[in-house]
mmCIF file of C-alpha atoms in Angstrom:
data_model
loop_
_atom_site.group_PDB
_atom_site.id
_atom_site.type_symbol
_atom_site.label_atom_id
_atom_site.label_comp_id
_atom_site.label_asym_id
_atom_site.label_seq_id
_atom_site.Cartn_x
_atom_site.Cartn_y
_atom_site.Cartn_z
ATOM 1 C CA UNK J 176 153.624 120.758 108.300
ATOM 2 C CA UNK J 177 153.377 123.766 106.003
ATOM 3 C CA UNK J 178 153.780 127.126 107.700
ATOM 4 C CA UNK J 179 153.539 130.673 106.392
ATOM 5 C CA UNK J 180 155.305 133.692 107.828
ATOM 6 C CA UNK J 181 154.800 137.316 106.829
ATOM 7 C CA UNK J 182 157.600 139.856 107.032
ATOM 8 C CA UNK J 183 158.007 143.521 106.214
ATOM 9 C CA UNK J 184 157.866 147.034 107.655
ATOM 10 C CA UNK J 185 155.270 147.740 110.306
ATOM 11 C CA UNK J 186 155.082 151.431 109.408
ATOM 12 C CA UNK J 187 154.655 152.962 105.978
ATOM 13 C CA UNK J 188 154.254 156.632 105.094
ATOM 14 C CA UNK J 189 151.216 157.835 103.143
ATOM 15 C CA UNK J 190 151.650 157.754 99.349
ATOM 16 C CA UNK J 191 154.477 155.228 99.620
ATOM 17 C CA UNK J 192 154.487 151.521 98.810
ATOM 18 C CA UNK J 193 153.627 148.797 101.285
ATOM 19 C CA UNK J 194 155.776 145.734 100.627
ATOM 20 C CA UNK J 195 155.390 142.411 102.409
ATOM 21 C CA UNK J 196 156.833 138.954 101.868
ATOM 22 C CA UNK J 197 155.407 135.598 102.846
ATOM 23 C CA UNK J 198 157.851 132.735 103.353
ATOM 24 C CA UNK J 199 156.495 129.224 102.951
ATOM 25 C CA UNK J 200 158.188 126.479 104.972
ATOM 26 C CA UNK J 201 157.528 122.765 105.226
ATOM 27 C CA UNK J 202 156.372 122.502 101.627
ATOM 28 C CA UNK J 203 157.082 123.791 98.150
ATOM 29 C CA UNK J 204 155.307 126.803 96.722
ATOM 30 C CA UNK J 205 155.853 125.166 93.322
ATOM 31 C CA UNK J 206 153.751 122.106 94.051
ATOM 32 C CA UNK J 207 151.060 123.438 91.756
ATOM 33 C CA UNK J 208 148.213 122.345 93.989
ATOM 34 C CA UNK J 209 147.557 125.717 95.592
ATOM 35 C CA UNK J 210 147.064 129.406 95.096
ATOM 36 C CA UNK J 211 148.874 131.727 97.450
ATOM 37 C CA UNK J 212 146.837 134.644 98.722
ATOM 38 C CA UNK J 213 146.999 137.898 100.623
ATOM 39 C CA UNK J 214 144.142 138.911 102.917
ATOM 40 C CA UNK J 215 143.877 141.962 105.140
ATOM 41 C CA UNK J 216 141.905 142.955 108.208
ATOM 42 C CA UNK J 217 141.619 146.594 109.352
ATOM 43 C CA UNK J 218 141.605 147.010 113.132
ATOM 44 C CA UNK J 219 138.326 145.782 114.600
ATOM 45 C CA UNK J 220 136.912 144.945 111.173
ATOM 46 C CA UNK J 221 136.371 142.008 108.871
ATOM 47 C CA UNK J 222 138.476 140.215 106.286
ATOM 48 C CA UNK J 223 139.195 141.374 102.751
ATOM 49 C CA UNK J 224 140.765 139.115 100.153
ATOM 50 C CA UNK J 225 143.378 141.074 98.169
ATOM 51 C CA UNK J 226 144.487 138.582 95.554
ATOM 52 C CA UNK J 227 146.410 135.423 94.800
ATOM 53 C CA UNK J 228 149.369 134.190 92.823
ATOM 54 C CA UNK J 229 150.116 130.801 91.331
ATOM 55 C CA UNK J 230 153.639 129.392 91.294
ATOM 56 C CA UNK J 231 153.803 130.067 87.545
ATOM 57 C CA UNK J 232 153.430 133.782 88.206
ATOM 58 C CA UNK J 233 149.793 134.112 87.195
ATOM 59 C CA UNK J 234 148.022 136.518 89.540
ATOM 60 C CA UNK J 235 144.435 137.555 90.178
ATOM 61 C CA UNK J 236 143.395 140.608 92.137
ATOM 62 C CA UNK J 237 140.207 141.657 93.851
ATOM 63 C CA UNK J 238 138.472 144.662 92.298
ATOM 64 C CA UNK J 239 138.755 147.030 95.245
ATOM 65 C CA UNK J 240 142.585 147.187 95.173
ATOM 66 C CA UNK J 241 143.301 146.008 91.638
ATOM 67 C CA UNK J 242 144.631 149.368 90.442
ATOM 68 C CA UNK J 243 147.176 149.626 93.286
ATOM 69 C CA UNK J 244 148.350 146.090 93.968
ATOM 70 C CA UNK J 245 150.766 143.565 92.580
ATOM 71 C CA UNK J 246 151.651 140.100 93.852
ATOM 72 C CA UNK J 247 154.757 138.249 92.754
ATOM 73 C CA UNK J 248 156.381 134.900 93.459
ATOM 74 C CA UNK J 249 159.975 133.777 93.943
ATOM 75 C CA UNK J 250 160.004 130.000 93.717
ATOM 76 C CA UNK J 251 163.747 129.797 94.393
ATOM 77 C CA UNK J 252 163.177 131.332 97.808
ATOM 78 C CA UNK J 253 159.768 129.718 98.368
ATOM 79 C CA UNK J 254 158.265 133.165 98.869
ATOM 80 C CA UNK J 255 155.548 135.361 97.481
ATOM 81 C CA UNK J 256 155.214 139.083 97.932
ATOM 82 C CA UNK J 257 152.666 141.873 98.057
ATOM 83 C CA UNK J 258 153.157 145.421 96.863
ATOM 84 C CA UNK J 259 150.430 147.955 97.577
ATOM 85 C CA UNK J 260 151.085 151.347 96.021
ATOM 86 C CA UNK J 261 150.082 154.866 97.038
ATOM 87 C CA UNK J 262 148.875 153.842 100.469
ATOM 88 C CA UNK J 263 146.646 155.894 102.731
ATOM 89 C CA UNK J 264 145.527 155.518 106.327
ATOM 90 C CA UNK J 265 142.686 153.324 105.072
ATOM 91 C CA UNK J 266 145.281 150.665 104.225
ATOM 92 C CA UNK J 267 146.217 150.276 107.886
ATOM 93 C CA UNK J 268 145.483 146.654 108.702
ATOM 94 C CA UNK J 269 146.787 143.270 109.708
ATOM 95 C CA UNK J 270 147.978 141.598 106.518
ATOM 96 C CA UNK J 271 147.796 137.827 106.281
ATOM 97 C CA UNK J 272 149.219 135.474 103.736
ATOM 98 C CA UNK J 273 147.254 132.273 103.298
ATOM 99 C CA UNK J 274 147.161 129.126 101.235
ATOM 100 C CA UNK J 275 144.137 128.562 99.037
ATOM 101 C CA UNK J 276 143.185 124.939 98.576
ATOM 102 C CA UNK J 277 140.606 123.540 96.236
ATOM 103 C CA UNK J 278 138.227 121.863 98.666
ATOM 104 C CA UNK J 279 136.363 118.692 97.669
ATOM 105 C CA UNK J 280 132.917 120.245 98.014
ATOM 106 C CA UNK J 281 131.901 123.253 95.998
ATOM 107 C CA UNK J 282 133.346 125.295 93.173
ATOM 108 C CA UNK J 283 136.641 126.641 94.419
ATOM 109 C CA UNK J 284 138.974 127.386 97.242
ATOM 110 C CA UNK J 285 139.038 127.889 100.966
ATOM 111 C CA UNK J 286 141.974 129.099 103.039
ATOM 112 C CA UNK J 287 143.390 126.197 104.990
ATOM 113 C CA UNK J 288 146.704 127.586 106.226
ATOM 114 C CA UNK J 289 147.354 131.144 107.371
ATOM 115 C CA UNK J 290 150.348 133.102 108.507
ATOM 116 C CA UNK J 291 150.180 134.750 111.906
ATOM 117 C CA UNK J 292 149.603 138.141 110.296
ATOM 118 C CA UNK J 293 151.591 141.340 110.386
ATOM 119 C CA UNK J 294 150.253 144.727 111.421
ATOM 120 C CA UNK J 295 151.012 147.548 109.001
ATOM 121 C CA UNK J 296 150.262 151.118 109.985
ATOM 122 C CA UNK J 297 150.150 153.897 107.418
ATOM 123 C CA UNK J 298 151.149 157.133 109.081
ATOM 124 C CA UNK J 299 153.554 159.988 108.631
ATOM 125 C CA UNK T 160 130.643 140.465 93.847
ATOM 126 C CA UNK T 161 128.738 138.313 96.326
ATOM 127 C CA UNK T 162 128.012 140.166 99.565
ATOM 128 C CA UNK T 163 127.689 138.030 102.685
ATOM 129 C CA UNK T 164 125.690 139.365 105.638
ATOM 130 C CA UNK T 165 126.156 137.703 108.990
ATOM 131 C CA UNK T 166 123.765 137.920 111.904
ATOM 132 C CA UNK T 167 123.618 138.604 114.694
ATOM 133 C CA UNK T 168 126.623 140.867 115.063
ATOM 134 C CA UNK T 169 127.131 139.650 118.601
ATOM 135 C CA UNK T 170 125.778 136.603 120.392
ATOM 136 C CA UNK T 171 125.957 136.557 124.197
ATOM 137 C CA UNK T 172 125.702 133.036 125.546
ATOM 138 C CA UNK T 173 126.850 130.891 128.441
ATOM 139 C CA UNK T 174 129.087 127.822 128.213
ATOM 140 C CA UNK T 175 126.993 124.760 127.446
ATOM 141 C CA UNK T 176 124.429 126.718 125.441
ATOM 142 C CA UNK T 177 123.711 126.313 121.762
ATOM 143 C CA UNK T 178 124.888 128.961 119.301
ATOM 144 C CA UNK T 179 123.224 129.560 115.944
ATOM 145 C CA UNK T 180 124.995 131.874 113.500
ATOM 146 C CA UNK T 181 123.536 132.998 110.197
ATOM 147 C CA UNK T 182 125.179 133.925 106.896
ATOM 148 C CA UNK T 183 123.057 135.268 104.055
ATOM 149 C CA UNK T 184 124.378 135.762 100.520
ATOM 150 C CA UNK T 185 123.319 138.490 98.085
ATOM 151 C CA UNK T 186 122.943 135.852 95.371
ATOM 152 C CA UNK T 187 122.820 132.100 95.302
ATOM 153 C CA UNK T 188 126.063 130.361 96.220
ATOM 154 C CA UNK T 189 126.238 127.336 93.963
ATOM 155 C CA UNK T 190 127.140 123.860 95.142
ATOM 156 C CA UNK T 191 127.239 125.038 98.754
ATOM 157 C CA UNK T 192 130.560 126.757 98.102
ATOM 158 C CA UNK T 193 130.645 128.274 101.557
ATOM 159 C CA UNK T 194 133.229 128.036 104.327
ATOM 160 C CA UNK T 195 133.295 129.081 107.980
ATOM 161 C CA UNK T 196 136.263 130.321 109.992
ATOM 162 C CA UNK T 197 136.902 130.941 113.669
ATOM 163 C CA UNK T 198 139.144 133.783 114.799
ATOM 164 C CA UNK T 199 140.371 134.343 118.333
ATOM 165 C CA UNK T 200 141.929 137.621 119.487
ATOM 166 C CA UNK T 201 145.410 138.136 118.120
ATOM 167 C CA UNK T 202 145.235 135.020 115.959
ATOM 168 C CA UNK T 203 144.700 134.250 112.309
ATOM 169 C CA UNK T 204 141.388 132.745 111.263
ATOM 170 C CA UNK T 205 141.099 128.965 111.331
ATOM 171 C CA UNK T 206 139.124 126.977 108.770
ATOM 172 C CA UNK T 207 136.184 125.238 110.463
ATOM 173 C CA UNK T 208 133.902 124.132 107.681
ATOM 174 C CA UNK T 209 133.704 123.997 103.905
ATOM 175 C CA UNK T 210 131.009 122.910 101.501
ATOM 176 C CA UNK T 211 128.630 124.471 104.029
ATOM 177 C CA UNK T 212 128.548 121.320 106.165
ATOM 178 C CA UNK T 213 131.882 119.473 105.979
ATOM 179 C CA UNK T 214 134.109 119.891 109.006
ATOM 180 C CA UNK T 215 137.757 120.637 108.330
ATOM 181 C CA UNK T 216 140.417 118.364 109.771
ATOM 182 C CA UNK T 217 140.454 118.304 113.550
ATOM 183 C CA UNK T 218 137.260 120.281 114.076
ATOM 184 C CA UNK T 219 135.096 118.780 116.839
ATOM 185 C CA UNK T 220 131.643 117.494 116.014
ATOM 186 C CA UNK T 221 129.881 120.043 118.196
ATOM 187 C CA UNK T 222 130.346 122.305 115.155
ATOM 188 C CA UNK T 223 127.883 121.722 112.345
ATOM 189 C CA UNK T 224 126.878 123.623 109.251
ATOM 190 C CA UNK T 225 123.851 123.645 107.037
ATOM 191 C CA UNK T 226 122.163 125.582 104.308
ATOM 192 C CA UNK T 227 122.221 126.134 100.575
ATOM 193 C CA UNK T 228 121.512 128.835 98.036
ATOM 194 C CA UNK T 229 121.537 132.111 99.925
ATOM 195 C CA UNK T 230 121.054 131.026 103.553
ATOM 196 C CA UNK T 231 123.615 129.211 105.659
ATOM 197 C CA UNK T 232 123.857 128.367 109.336
ATOM 198 C CA UNK T 233 126.733 127.470 111.634
ATOM 199 C CA UNK T 234 125.666 125.742 114.836
ATOM 200 C CA UNK T 235 127.747 125.078 117.917
ATOM 201 C CA UNK T 236 125.749 122.521 119.876
ATOM 202 C CA UNK T 237 127.255 123.125 123.331
ATOM 203 C CA UNK T 238 129.618 126.032 123.753
ATOM 204 C CA UNK T 239 132.966 125.249 125.278
ATOM 205 C CA UNK T 240 135.106 128.040 126.804
ATOM 206 C CA UNK T 241 137.469 127.911 123.803
ATOM 207 C CA UNK T 242 134.582 128.532 121.365
ATOM 208 C CA UNK T 243 134.110 132.164 122.345
ATOM 209 C CA UNK T 244 135.514 133.941 119.316
ATOM 210 C CA UNK T 245 134.523 135.679 116.084
ATOM 211 C CA UNK T 246 133.164 133.573 113.235
ATOM 212 C CA UNK T 247 133.298 134.478 109.553
ATOM 213 C CA UNK T 248 131.641 132.913 106.545
ATOM 214 C CA UNK T 249 133.316 132.999 103.125
ATOM 215 C CA UNK T 250 131.991 132.126 99.697
ATOM 216 C CA UNK T 251 134.187 130.505 97.091
ATOM 217 C CA UNK T 252 131.705 130.215 94.267
ATOM 218 C CA UNK T 253 132.778 133.375 92.447
ATOM 219 C CA UNK T 254 135.835 135.584 92.387
ATOM 220 C CA UNK T 255 136.481 137.809 94.221
ATOM 221 C CA UNK T 256 136.303 135.512 97.219
ATOM 222 C CA UNK T 257 134.373 137.391 99.877
ATOM 223 C CA UNK T 258 133.840 137.184 103.614
ATOM 224 C CA UNK T 259 130.951 138.127 105.828
ATOM 225 C CA UNK T 260 131.366 140.813 108.459
ATOM 226 C CA UNK T 261 131.581 138.303 111.298
ATOM 227 C CA UNK T 262 129.604 137.251 114.358
ATOM 228 C CA UNK T 263 131.175 137.626 117.772
ATOM 229 C CA UNK T 264 130.230 134.903 120.254
ATOM 230 C CA UNK T 265 130.858 136.286 123.704
ATOM 231 C CA UNK T 266 130.429 134.967 127.216
ATOM 232 C CA UNK T 267 127.225 136.130 128.830
#
């Protein structure tokens, strides 16, 4: 059973970099069948997809954060990571890592496995 | 970017009642490339439905989905106590993948 677990600081100062890691267990990140995504949810609000990475290192970012985000992968550790630069209070949210799977109906991917999420607060 | 608008924002119902949740897209979502998720407090979302009407593994048949183009519906035929939660739709036709703002189903 594949599981995802986020880790990283729960508090980040404004203008600094938010860095999180997602560890994949129970399966290989290098299987090639999935994209590995980051999604965030501000307190009391909805979900925002940040971007994904493929095991090869190819990444794709959503437009709203594209100028401040990078996602990387470490296949030897079965992990992928998120860096969000120059954060502000608006970046305070629960950050989820999730597995994107190409579902058999439709044109793309849904998120079938999620980490439990980690709350990150941006504050001095 | 495809914007998804969910309505109502909150649905107040009693156990055993039928829930009807709406998700409207700002442009046509091809091939019914729409998924639904359930989120309970303090938990990650859980995939309920994809392809607008196909239940994900382990999802009970009281959950059903319908719709195409720009209008989609999630129906819970008879609400069980564990169904009171927030529900999100998500389109996967175009990048960026986008979610609706959610519908909260609360106990009346």
